[in-house]
Short mmCIF file of C-alpha atoms in Angstrom, two decimals:
data_model
loop_
_atom_site.label_atom_id
_atom_site.label_comp_id
_atom_site.label_asym_id
_atom_site.label_seq_id
_atom_site.Cartn_x
_atom_site.Cartn_y
_atom_site.Cartn_z
CA MET A 1 41.41 0.42 -40.48
CA ARG A 2 44.02 -1.86 -38.88
CA ARG A 3 46.09 1.12 -37.69
CA ARG A 4 43.03 2.60 -36.03
CA LEU A 5 42.23 -0.69 -34.30
CA CYS A 6 45.82 -1.06 -33.07
CA ALA A 7 45.72 2.47 -31.64
CA LEU A 8 42.50 1.64 -29.83
CA GLU A 9 43.86 -1.61 -28.41
CA ASN A 10 47.01 0.18 -27.19
CA PHE A 11 44.81 2.72 -25.45
CA LEU A 12 42.73 0.09 -23.59
CA PRO A 13 45.47 -1.04 -21.12
CA ILE A 14 46.01 2.61 -20.16
CA ALA A 15 42.34 3.02 -19.26
CA GLN A 16 42.41 -0.29 -17.38
CA LYS A 17 45.48 0.82 -15.44
CA ASP A 18 43.75 4.06 -14.51
CA TYR A 19 40.72 2.10 -13.30
CA THR A 20 42.93 -0.23 -11.21
CA SER A 21 44.72 2.71 -9.60
CA ASN A 22 41.39 4.18 -8.49
CA SER A 23 40.26 0.83 -7.15
CA SER A 24 43.22 0.92 -4.77
CA VAL A 25 41.61 3.96 -3.15
CA PHE A 26 38.47 1.88 -2.71
CA SER A 27 40.45 -0.87 -0.99
CA ASN A 28 41.98 1.61 1.45
CA LEU A 29 38.55 2.91 2.46
CA TYR A 30 37.02 -0.54 2.89
CA PRO A 31 37.66 -2.37 6.22
CA PHE A 32 38.80 -5.42 4.25
CA PRO A 33 41.31 -5.89 1.38
CA TYR A 34 40.17 -5.61 -2.25
CA TYR A 35 41.36 -8.25 -4.71
CA GLY A 36 39.34 -7.46 -7.81
CA ASN A 37 37.07 -10.50 -7.21
CA PHE A 38 36.66 -11.32 -3.52
CA ILE A 39 35.24 -14.52 -1.98
CA ALA A 40 34.03 -14.24 1.62
CA SER A 41 35.33 -16.65 4.23
CA GLU A 42 35.12 -17.15 7.99
CA SER A 43 37.94 -14.69 8.68
CA HIS A 44 36.02 -11.80 7.12
CA VAL A 45 32.71 -12.17 8.96
CA SER A 46 33.57 -9.49 11.48
CA ASN A 47 34.57 -7.09 8.71
CA PHE A 48 31.24 -7.59 6.94
CA ASP A 49 29.34 -7.14 10.18
CA LEU A 50 31.22 -3.89 10.72
CA VAL A 51 30.17 -2.66 7.28
CA LEU A 52 26.54 -3.62 7.90
CA ASN A 53 26.53 -1.95 11.31
CA ARG A 54 27.92 1.24 9.80
CA ALA A 55 25.19 1.16 7.17
CA ARG A 56 22.56 0.64 9.89
CA LEU A 57 23.89 3.66 11.83
CA MET A 58 23.55 5.78 8.69
CA GLY A 59 19.83 4.93 8.49
CA THR A 60 19.99 2.77 5.40
CA ASN A 61 18.76 -0.72 4.67
CA PRO A 62 21.61 -3.10 5.63
CA PHE A 63 20.21 -6.39 4.42
CA TYR A 64 20.69 -5.75 0.72
CA TRP A 65 24.00 -4.85 -0.82
CA GLU A 66 24.49 -4.50 -4.53
CA THR A 67 27.08 -3.33 -7.03
CA PRO A 68 26.73 -0.06 -9.00
CA ARG A 69 24.20 -0.16 -11.77
CA LEU A 70 25.28 0.14 -15.38
CA HIS A 71 22.85 2.49 -17.10
CA ASN A 72 23.59 1.25 -20.60
CA VAL A 73 21.81 -2.08 -19.91
CA LYS A 74 18.09 -2.44 -20.51
CA GLU A 75 15.94 -2.31 -17.33
CA SER A 76 14.28 -5.53 -16.20
CA THR A 77 12.17 -6.51 -13.20
CA SER A 78 13.27 -10.14 -13.14
CA LEU A 79 16.09 -11.49 -11.00
CA GLN A 80 18.24 -12.13 -14.05
CA GLY A 81 17.46 -8.63 -15.32
CA ILE A 82 18.48 -7.01 -12.05
CA GLN A 83 21.68 -9.03 -11.99
CA LYS A 84 22.43 -8.08 -15.59
CA ARG A 85 21.60 -4.41 -14.99
CA VAL A 86 23.95 -4.06 -12.03
CA GLY A 87 26.65 -6.30 -13.53
CA VAL A 88 26.85 -8.81 -10.67
CA GLY A 89 26.35 -12.55 -10.38
CA GLU A 90 25.65 -12.98 -6.66
CA PHE A 91 24.07 -10.75 -3.99
CA LEU A 92 24.89 -10.25 -0.35
CA ARG A 93 21.83 -10.72 1.84
CA GLY A 94 21.53 -10.87 5.61
CA GLU A 95 18.87 -11.17 8.26
CA HIS A 96 17.11 -8.18 9.81
CA ASN A 97 19.26 -8.57 12.89
CA GLY A 98 22.39 -7.63 10.98
CA GLY A 99 23.76 -11.11 10.32
CA PHE A 100 24.50 -12.57 6.93
CA ASP A 101 24.75 -15.91 5.22
CA LYS A 102 28.41 -16.97 5.50
CA SER A 103 28.09 -19.58 2.79
CA ARG A 104 27.16 -17.10 0.10
CA THR A 105 29.73 -15.61 -2.23
CA PHE A 106 30.17 -11.85 -2.40
CA TYR A 107 31.69 -10.24 -5.47
CA HIS A 108 33.00 -6.75 -5.55
CA PRO A 109 31.57 -4.25 -8.05
CA GLY A 110 32.43 -5.19 -11.59
CA ALA A 111 33.05 -8.86 -10.84
CA THR A 112 31.32 -11.80 -12.50
CA PRO A 113 30.97 -15.42 -11.34
CA GLN A 114 33.02 -16.67 -14.27
CA SER A 115 35.95 -14.39 -13.41
CA ALA A 116 36.13 -15.08 -9.65
CA MET A 117 39.67 -15.30 -8.31
CA ARG A 118 40.96 -17.06 -5.20
CA ARG A 119 42.09 -14.88 -2.38
CA PRO A 120 45.68 -15.73 -1.44
CA GLY A 121 45.70 -17.78 1.74
CA GLY A 122 41.93 -18.19 2.06
CA PRO A 123 39.72 -21.13 1.16
CA GLN A 124 37.34 -20.88 -1.74
CA MET A 125 33.69 -21.17 -0.82
CA PRO A 126 31.28 -22.56 -3.44
CA SER A 127 28.50 -20.24 -4.50
CA GLN A 128 24.94 -21.12 -3.54
CA GLY A 129 22.06 -21.38 -5.97
CA PRO A 130 21.96 -22.54 -9.55
CA PRO A 131 24.14 -20.62 -12.04
CA MET A 132 22.52 -18.30 -14.48
CA GLN A 133 21.76 -20.04 -17.77
CA PRO A 134 21.53 -18.05 -20.98
CA ASN A 135 18.20 -17.92 -22.72
CA ARG A 136 18.63 -20.31 -25.62
CA VAL A 137 15.09 -19.92 -26.90
CA SER A 138 15.27 -16.33 -28.02
CA GLN A 139 18.58 -14.59 -28.58
CA PRO A 140 18.60 -10.81 -28.18
CA ILE A 141 18.69 -8.92 -31.43
CA ARG A 142 21.97 -7.07 -31.77
CA LYS A 143 21.49 -3.37 -32.15
CA LYS A 144 22.78 -1.94 -35.38
CA LYS A 145 25.93 0.02 -34.71
CA ARG A 146 26.31 3.61 -35.80
CA TYR A 147 29.25 5.92 -36.36
CA ALA A 148 28.63 7.52 -32.96
CA ASP A 149 29.30 4.16 -31.29
CA LYS A 150 32.93 4.41 -32.40
CA LEU A 151 33.51 7.72 -30.64
CA ILE A 152 35.29 8.02 -27.31
CA SER A 153 33.67 10.39 -24.82
CA PRO A 154 35.45 13.68 -24.01
CA GLN A 155 35.84 12.59 -20.38
CA VAL A 156 37.90 9.58 -21.46
CA ARG A 157 39.98 11.75 -23.76
CA GLU A 158 40.77 14.06 -20.85
CA LEU A 159 41.87 11.13 -18.71
CA VAL A 160 43.93 9.51 -21.49
CA PRO A 161 45.42 12.07 -23.93
CA GLU A 162 46.77 9.22 -26.10
CA SER A 163 43.22 8.52 -27.26
CA GLN A 164 43.35 11.62 -29.47
CA ALA A 165 45.40 9.61 -31.98
CA TYR A 166 42.47 7.22 -32.36
CA MET A 167 40.06 10.13 -32.89
CA ASP A 168 42.34 11.54 -35.59
CA LEU A 169 42.40 8.18 -37.39
CA LEU A 170 38.62 7.96 -37.08
CA ALA A 171 38.18 11.39 -38.67
CA PHE A 172 40.59 10.46 -41.46
CA GLU A 173 38.70 7.22 -42.09
CA GLN A 174 35.39 9.08 -42.30
CA LYS A 175 36.87 11.48 -44.84
CA LEU A 176 38.34 8.57 -46.82
CA ASP A 177 35.01 6.71 -46.83
CA ALA A 178 33.21 9.83 -48.06
CA THR A 179 35.74 10.25 -50.88
CA ILE A 180 35.46 6.61 -51.97
CA THR A 181 31.67 6.76 -51.90
CA ARG A 182 31.64 9.94 -53.98
CA LYS A 183 34.02 8.42 -56.52
CA LYS A 184 31.89 5.29 -56.78
CA LEU A 185 28.83 7.41 -57.51
CA ASP A 186 30.76 9.31 -60.18
CA ILE A 187 31.89 6.04 -61.75
CA GLN A 188 28.34 4.67 -61.72
CA GLU A 189 27.13 7.75 -63.57
CA ALA A 190 30.00 7.44 -66.05
CA LEU A 191 29.18 3.79 -66.72
CA LYS A 192 25.68 4.78 -67.83
CA ARG A 193 27.11 6.85 -70.67
CA PRO A 194 28.66 5.20 -73.75
CA GLN A 195 32.42 5.46 -73.54
CA LYS A 196 34.27 5.03 -76.80
CA VAL A 197 37.92 5.42 -77.65
CA LYS A 198 39.41 5.71 -81.10
CA LYS A 199 41.73 2.98 -82.28
CA ARG A 200 43.50 2.33 -85.54
CA LEU A 201 42.40 -0.64 -87.60
CA ARG A 202 44.89 -1.86 -90.20
CA ILE A 203 43.30 -3.59 -93.20
CA TYR A 204 45.38 -6.03 -95.25
CA ILE A 205 44.31 -6.74 -98.85
CA SER A 206 46.33 -9.47 -100.54
CA HIS A 207 45.97 -11.74 -103.55
CA THR A 208 47.67 -14.90 -104.69
CA PHE A 209 47.76 -16.57 -108.12
CA ILE A 210 47.58 -20.33 -108.52
CA ALA A 211 48.96 -21.55 -111.83
CA GLY A 212 46.96 -23.95 -113.96
CA LYS A 213 48.04 -27.51 -114.71
CA GLU A 214 47.76 -29.26 -118.04
CA PRO A 215 46.77 -32.96 -118.07
CA GLU A 216 49.86 -35.12 -118.72
CA LYS A 217 47.99 -38.24 -119.78
CA GLU A 218 44.74 -38.98 -121.35
CA GLY A 219 41.94 -39.31 -118.81
CA GLU A 220 43.54 -36.96 -116.29
CA GLU A 221 41.83 -33.70 -115.41
CA GLY A 222 43.81 -30.51 -115.53
CA SER A 223 43.32 -27.36 -113.44
CA VAL A 224 42.68 -23.86 -114.64
CA PRO A 225 44.66 -20.92 -113.26
CA MET A 226 42.95 -19.16 -110.32
CA TRP A 227 43.49 -16.22 -108.04
CA GLU A 228 42.56 -15.79 -104.38
CA LEU A 229 41.73 -12.44 -102.72
CA ARG A 230 41.93 -12.00 -98.94
CA VAL A 231 40.65 -9.09 -96.84
CA GLU A 232 41.91 -9.17 -93.23
CA GLY A 233 42.64 -6.71 -90.47
CA ARG A 234 43.65 -6.17 -86.84
CA LEU A 235 43.85 -3.34 -84.31
CA ILE A 236 47.13 -1.48 -84.00
CA GLU A 237 48.13 -0.21 -80.56
CA ASP A 238 49.14 3.44 -80.30
CA GLN A 239 52.91 3.61 -79.89
CA ASN A 240 53.41 7.33 -80.37
CA GLY A 241 54.19 7.84 -76.69
CA ALA A 242 57.08 5.37 -76.71
CA ASN A 243 60.23 7.25 -77.65
CA ALA A 244 63.60 5.77 -78.33
CA GLY A 245 65.01 6.57 -74.87
CA GLN A 246 61.88 5.71 -72.89
CA THR A 247 60.34 2.45 -71.81
CA PRO A 248 56.76 2.20 -73.05
CA VAL A 249 54.14 1.91 -70.33
CA PRO A 250 52.35 -1.44 -70.64
CA ALA A 251 48.75 -0.88 -71.66
CA ARG A 252 45.79 -2.73 -70.23
CA PRO A 253 45.02 -5.91 -72.17
CA MET A 254 42.19 -5.26 -74.60
CA PRO A 255 39.68 -7.95 -75.48
CA LYS A 256 40.39 -9.33 -78.94
CA ARG A 257 37.72 -8.54 -81.52
CA LYS A 258 37.13 -10.27 -84.81
CA PHE A 259 37.69 -8.30 -87.98
CA SER A 260 34.10 -8.64 -89.13
CA SER A 261 32.76 -7.16 -85.86
CA PHE A 262 33.76 -3.67 -87.01
CA PHE A 263 31.57 -3.69 -90.13
CA LYS A 264 27.91 -3.87 -90.94
CA SER A 265 28.40 -5.04 -94.53
CA LEU A 266 31.17 -5.76 -97.04
CA VAL A 267 30.86 -5.77 -100.83
CA ILE A 268 33.60 -6.78 -103.30
CA GLU A 269 32.87 -5.58 -106.81
CA LEU A 270 34.86 -7.31 -109.58
CA ASP A 271 35.31 -6.30 -113.20
CA LYS A 272 31.90 -6.67 -114.83
CA ASP A 273 33.43 -7.10 -118.30
CA ILE A 274 35.30 -10.23 -117.19
CA TYR A 275 32.83 -11.95 -114.85
CA GLY A 276 29.54 -10.67 -116.26
CA PRO A 277 26.70 -8.76 -114.63
CA ASP A 278 25.51 -11.74 -112.53
CA ASN A 279 28.79 -12.93 -111.04
CA HIS A 280 30.80 -9.80 -110.39
CA LEU A 281 29.51 -8.99 -106.83
CA VAL A 282 30.49 -10.72 -103.59
CA GLU A 283 28.41 -9.47 -100.64
CA TRP A 284 28.37 -10.03 -96.89
CA HIS A 285 25.80 -8.47 -94.55
CA ARG A 286 25.52 -8.75 -90.80
CA THR A 287 22.56 -10.59 -89.33
CA PRO A 288 21.61 -11.35 -85.71
CA THR A 289 22.95 -14.90 -86.15
CA THR A 290 26.18 -13.97 -87.93
CA ASN A 291 29.36 -15.68 -86.74
CA GLU A 292 32.28 -13.30 -86.53
CA THR A 293 35.37 -14.03 -88.61
CA ASP A 294 38.94 -12.77 -88.87
CA GLY A 295 38.81 -12.16 -92.62
CA PHE A 296 37.11 -12.69 -95.97
CA GLN A 297 38.31 -14.79 -98.88
CA VAL A 298 37.24 -14.83 -102.55
CA LYS A 299 38.40 -17.28 -105.25
CA ARG A 300 37.82 -16.92 -108.97
CA PRO A 301 39.32 -18.57 -112.08
CA GLY A 302 41.47 -16.44 -114.36
CA ASP A 303 45.00 -15.22 -114.95
CA ARG A 304 44.28 -11.76 -116.33
CA PRO A 305 44.53 -8.54 -114.31
CA VAL A 306 41.27 -7.77 -112.50
CA LYS A 307 40.21 -4.44 -111.04
CA CYS A 308 38.18 -4.81 -107.85
CA THR A 309 36.52 -2.31 -105.53
CA ILE A 310 35.98 -3.13 -101.85
CA LEU A 311 33.14 -1.31 -100.04
CA LEU A 312 33.23 -1.44 -96.22
CA LEU A 313 30.33 -0.03 -94.16
CA LEU A 314 31.35 0.51 -90.54
CA ASP A 315 29.06 -0.66 -87.76
CA TYR A 316 28.66 2.41 -85.52
CA GLN A 317 27.42 1.86 -81.97
CA PRO A 318 25.44 4.04 -81.38
CA MET A 319 24.34 4.71 -84.94
CA LYS A 320 25.89 7.67 -86.78
CA PHE A 321 24.33 9.64 -89.62
CA LYS A 322 25.68 11.68 -92.48
CA LEU A 323 24.48 15.29 -92.50
CA HIS A 324 23.16 17.21 -95.47
CA PRO A 325 26.02 19.21 -97.03
CA ARG A 326 24.46 22.58 -96.10
CA LEU A 327 23.72 21.48 -92.52
CA ALA A 328 27.19 19.96 -92.23
CA LYS A 329 28.70 23.27 -93.30
CA VAL A 330 26.63 25.21 -90.74
CA LEU A 331 27.35 22.90 -87.80
CA GLY A 332 30.88 21.96 -88.80
CA ILE A 333 30.37 18.19 -88.54
CA ALA A 334 30.03 15.64 -91.33
CA ALA A 335 28.72 12.57 -89.48
CA GLU A 336 27.63 12.13 -85.88
CA THR A 337 25.00 10.50 -83.69
CA ARG A 338 21.52 12.01 -83.50
CA PRO A 339 21.88 13.41 -79.91
CA LYS A 340 25.20 15.05 -80.83
CA ILE A 341 23.65 16.65 -83.91
CA ILE A 342 20.74 18.09 -81.90
CA GLU A 343 23.17 19.35 -79.26
CA ALA A 344 25.32 21.04 -81.91
CA LEU A 345 22.24 22.68 -83.44
CA TRP A 346 21.13 23.98 -80.02
CA GLN A 347 24.59 25.44 -79.40
CA TYR A 348 24.38 27.20 -82.77
CA ILE A 349 20.95 28.64 -81.85
CA LYS A 350 22.22 29.89 -78.48
CA THR A 351 25.42 31.34 -79.90
CA HIS A 352 23.57 33.34 -82.57
CA LYS A 353 20.64 34.22 -80.23
CA LEU A 354 18.01 32.77 -82.55
CA GLN A 355 15.54 31.89 -79.79
CA ASP A 356 12.47 34.14 -79.87
CA PRO A 357 12.56 36.56 -76.87
CA VAL A 358 8.77 36.39 -76.39
CA ASP A 359 7.87 32.85 -77.43
CA HIS A 360 10.79 30.80 -76.13
CA ASP A 361 9.49 27.69 -77.87
CA THR A 362 10.14 29.23 -81.29
CA VAL A 363 13.38 29.64 -83.25
CA ASN A 364 13.91 32.51 -85.68
CA ASN A 365 16.10 31.00 -88.37
CA ASP A 366 18.91 33.04 -89.82
CA THR A 367 19.90 32.95 -93.48
CA PHE A 368 21.83 29.68 -93.22
CA LEU A 369 19.19 27.78 -91.24
CA GLU A 370 16.50 29.15 -93.52
CA GLN A 371 18.34 27.59 -96.47
CA VAL A 372 18.65 24.29 -94.60
CA PHE A 373 15.10 23.97 -93.21
CA SER A 374 13.32 26.05 -95.88
CA CYS A 375 11.41 28.14 -93.31
CA LYS A 376 11.90 31.38 -91.39
CA ARG A 377 10.46 30.19 -88.07
CA MET A 378 10.10 26.77 -86.50
CA ARG A 379 9.20 25.34 -83.14
CA PHE A 380 11.57 23.26 -81.05
CA MET A 381 9.31 20.24 -81.19
CA GLU A 382 9.60 20.30 -85.00
CA ILE A 383 13.40 20.06 -85.04
CA PRO A 384 13.71 16.23 -84.71
CA GLN A 385 11.25 15.71 -87.56
CA ARG A 386 12.96 18.25 -89.81
CA LEU A 387 16.38 16.78 -89.00
CA HIS A 388 15.19 13.31 -89.97
CA GLN A 389 14.86 14.46 -93.58
CA LEU A 390 18.43 15.81 -93.57
CA LEU A 391 20.14 12.71 -92.16
CA GLN A 392 21.43 9.88 -94.33
CA GLN A 393 23.33 6.66 -93.93
CA PRO A 394 27.10 7.27 -93.69
CA ASP A 395 29.14 6.61 -96.81
CA PRO A 396 31.05 3.30 -96.93
CA LEU A 397 34.81 3.09 -97.14
CA VAL A 398 35.94 2.53 -100.74
CA LEU A 399 39.21 0.67 -101.36
CA SER A 400 40.51 -0.07 -104.86
CA HIS A 401 42.78 -2.99 -105.61
CA ILE A 402 44.18 -4.51 -108.81
CA ILE A 403 44.68 -8.24 -109.00
CA LYS A 404 47.41 -8.85 -111.52
CA HIS A 405 49.80 -11.68 -112.21
CA ASN A 406 53.51 -10.95 -112.09
CA GLU A 407 55.88 -13.07 -114.06
CA GLY A 408 57.91 -15.46 -111.99
CA GLY A 409 55.31 -17.89 -110.71
CA ALA A 410 53.12 -17.78 -107.66
CA GLU A 411 53.49 -14.51 -105.87
CA LYS A 412 51.60 -12.78 -103.06
CA ASN A 413 50.95 -9.05 -103.24
CA THR A 414 49.70 -7.14 -100.17
CA ALA A 415 48.36 -3.61 -99.63
CA CYS A 416 47.71 -2.00 -96.21
CA TYR A 417 45.18 0.67 -95.23
CA ASP A 418 44.69 2.28 -91.80
CA ILE A 419 41.29 3.55 -90.69
CA ASP A 420 40.00 4.95 -87.39
CA VAL A 421 37.37 2.96 -85.53
CA GLU A 422 35.63 3.42 -82.19
CA VAL A 423 35.87 0.62 -79.64
CA GLU A 424 34.59 0.19 -76.11
CA ASP A 425 36.87 1.79 -73.55
CA PRO A 426 38.73 -1.05 -71.77
CA LEU A 427 38.84 1.11 -68.66
CA LYS A 428 35.08 0.66 -68.35
CA GLN A 429 35.53 -2.96 -67.31
CA HIS A 430 37.97 -1.99 -64.56
CA MET A 431 35.61 0.75 -63.39
CA ALA A 432 32.72 -1.70 -63.17
CA ALA A 433 34.88 -4.18 -61.27
CA PHE A 434 35.87 -1.45 -58.79
CA VAL A 435 32.26 -0.44 -58.16
CA HIS A 436 31.04 -4.01 -57.60
CA ALA A 437 34.10 -5.19 -55.67
CA GLN A 438 33.11 -7.15 -52.54
CA ALA A 439 36.50 -8.63 -51.64
CA ASN A 440 37.27 -6.64 -48.47
CA THR A 441 33.73 -6.00 -47.27
CA GLN A 442 33.74 -8.83 -44.72
CA ASP A 443 37.20 -7.92 -43.41
CA ILE A 444 36.13 -4.31 -42.90
CA ALA A 445 32.96 -5.43 -41.10
CA ASN A 446 35.00 -7.66 -38.77
CA LEU A 447 37.41 -4.85 -37.96
CA ASP A 448 34.52 -2.47 -37.30
CA GLN A 449 32.98 -4.99 -34.91
CA LYS A 450 36.28 -5.25 -33.03
CA ILE A 451 36.36 -1.47 -32.72
CA TYR A 452 32.80 -1.41 -31.37
CA ASP A 453 33.70 -4.07 -28.78
CA VAL A 454 36.81 -2.22 -27.63
CA VAL A 455 34.93 1.10 -27.34
CA ASP A 456 32.19 -0.61 -25.32
CA GLN A 457 34.82 -2.06 -23.03
CA ILE A 458 36.41 1.37 -22.58
CA ASN A 459 33.04 2.88 -21.68
CA GLU A 460 32.49 0.10 -19.15
CA TRP A 461 35.86 0.80 -17.53
CA LYS A 462 34.98 4.50 -17.44
CA THR A 463 31.69 3.74 -15.64
CA ARG A 464 33.46 1.63 -13.06
CA ARG A 465 36.15 4.23 -12.54
CA ASP A 466 33.55 6.95 -11.95
CA PHE A 467 31.92 4.68 -9.37
CA TYR A 468 35.10 4.34 -7.35
CA VAL A 469 36.03 8.01 -7.73
CA ARG A 470 32.67 9.09 -6.29
CA PHE A 471 33.12 6.66 -3.43
CA ALA A 472 36.66 7.90 -2.72
CA ASP A 473 35.59 11.57 -2.73
CA HIS A 474 32.44 11.31 -0.54
CA PRO A 475 32.20 7.86 1.09
CA HIS A 476 29.38 8.69 3.55
CA GLU A 477 27.05 10.36 1.06
CA PHE A 478 27.88 7.81 -1.62
CA ILE A 479 27.01 4.79 0.55
CA ARG A 480 23.79 6.45 1.75
CA LYS A 481 22.55 7.14 -1.79
CA TRP A 482 23.76 3.78 -2.94
CA LEU A 483 21.87 1.81 -0.28
CA VAL A 484 18.71 3.82 -0.89
CA SER A 485 18.94 2.97 -4.56
CA GLN A 486 19.58 -0.70 -3.86
CA SER A 487 16.64 -0.96 -1.48
CA GLN A 488 14.41 0.29 -4.28
CA ASP A 489 15.86 -2.35 -6.58
CA LEU A 490 15.24 -5.04 -3.96
CA LYS A 491 11.65 -3.92 -3.73
CA THR A 492 11.30 -4.19 -7.49
CA MET A 493 13.02 -7.56 -7.62
CA THR A 494 10.86 -9.14 -4.90
CA GLU A 495 7.72 -7.45 -6.29
CA ALA A 496 6.94 -6.17 -2.80
CA SER A 497 4.30 -3.49 -2.26
CA GLY A 498 3.97 -0.88 0.44
CA GLU A 499 6.45 1.35 2.20
CA GLY A 500 9.27 -0.86 3.30
CA GLU A 501 11.15 1.68 5.42
CA ALA A 502 8.02 3.01 7.14
CA GLU A 503 6.71 -0.47 7.89
CA ARG A 504 9.75 -1.13 10.05
CA ARG A 505 8.50 1.39 12.66
CA ALA A 506 5.64 0.81 15.14
CA ASP A 507 4.06 4.22 14.53
CA HIS A 508 3.11 3.09 11.05
CA TYR A 509 0.52 0.65 12.41
CA TYR A 510 -1.25 3.22 14.65
CA ARG A 511 -2.43 5.46 11.86
CA PRO A 512 -6.23 5.80 11.41
CA GLU A 513 -6.29 4.16 8.01
CA THR A 514 -4.37 1.20 9.37
CA GLN A 515 -6.83 0.75 12.26
CA GLU A 516 -9.77 0.96 9.88
CA GLY A 517 -8.22 -1.63 7.61
CA VAL A 518 -7.71 -4.02 10.53
CA PHE A 519 -11.37 -3.68 11.61
CA ARG A 520 -12.59 -4.29 8.07
CA TYR A 521 -10.40 -7.37 7.75
CA ILE A 522 -11.65 -8.83 11.08
CA TYR A 523 -15.28 -8.12 10.17
CA GLN A 524 -14.81 -9.83 6.80
CA LYS A 525 -13.30 -12.91 8.45
CA VAL A 526 -16.16 -13.08 11.00
CA GLN A 527 -18.76 -12.94 8.25
CA GLN A 528 -16.91 -15.62 6.31
CA LYS A 529 -16.78 -18.00 9.29
CA ARG A 530 -20.43 -17.31 10.09
CA ALA A 531 -21.48 -18.23 6.56
CA GLU A 532 -19.47 -21.46 6.72
CA LEU A 533 -21.04 -22.39 10.08
CA GLU A 534 -24.60 -21.72 8.89
CA GLN A 535 -23.99 -23.76 5.77
CA GLY A 536 -22.69 -26.66 7.85
CA LEU A 537 -25.66 -26.58 10.27
CA GLY A 538 -28.21 -26.05 7.56
CA VAL A 539 -29.40 -22.81 9.11
CA ARG A 540 -30.96 -20.42 6.66
CA ASN A 541 -30.09 -16.78 7.13
CA ASN A 542 -33.20 -14.56 6.80
#
């Protein structure tokens, strides 16, 4: 974006230079020097009179001179609108006898009152009339820019070949914007689907014995021997890609999860013969208000070896189901989510061409599906209901551990188990941040606005250059058409009616319709005066 703006700004002085070179032709054709913004003084009166006399000889209206109109400005019939449309701040007016007001300021085409420059060696004359004040009540609504407003016209590209670099950058930016937009749409669609990655969870099962203490004196309480069982775990990062001679690539930081967040329930079953049927189970089940923890701890009295079984039921998101053994053998999957199971069944039906060729809503079961669903034919709408009877809760993980006391005092024994779990893809957070990123939006909008302004300025220079080129090629025809156009604008500005050019000639007033209009006007005035006289004298007209 910045490279494209720099290319455009480098191109602007070239266009301005081309415009200035053409304006020198204009100054050679004029009977007075051209200084970009010119202020009339006493020494230039004769030159202006010469220009007005030449215009009068060509049959044009000499008392109104205006700069070239800019067609990209909205038309207006007010004085401010005419001034804005032609791009000028002051007008040159004279009397019908060919004179002109020497105290008024004349600006050359393209000049503005704010940018008036002093002519070297000549006094500066103050402009007459109040300056134009902007309308502070209602500001014009800025037109929404489009991609076409960034383009440079082919005529400008022919005049300045360097502008092709800007067009190439513009085409590259459009292609880049389309690619980014397409990728954002792809990411948005991917974010709607659950994205899981498999990670390894290492479970640590450890126990510790606490020796009992006999009371040394009478009245003191002793302590019985106890053991403590801990079940903990943490995620293990995959380090298979890091070889001995390679530096491992740093992975994205993953959000830390509590150990209990991976499970739906945990049951520790102790030896029933030692702790009895009512005290041998330790259970934990997830509830909506459960606080996550990094591990579980169980304490019991005793110093004898204890066999314990730990049952862990994973919390699948989305929920997974265990398939019936026959269905699992047919589809080749043991446990999966409901949509995946239906998709696998549909692939099996398509592969073995079990869909009825006449009634496409019916499935002709083969031998294996007939054994699973206990029917030869079934409709597609019946499949979810029939599958519901064949799906079960997945089996829990079963870990066996023996709590035994080794001679030698307090001692901690630990066993490790690795299981595969599914966690949320950490890349999903980065994808969501990329889609909703708003950091550079304002900067891009500001750069785009600068590009629009520069392109508008280039188009304005091109319009002015065309004006002077037409004048340099055909001065006589150009001034004639120009003055005719300006006389029409004067008529619109002054809200005058009638035929201005024809009314300057005496023959216009000798036409029959003119004579009839004069007679009607005189008759109307006579009747009006007669009525006033009769009313004053009290005479009643019969």
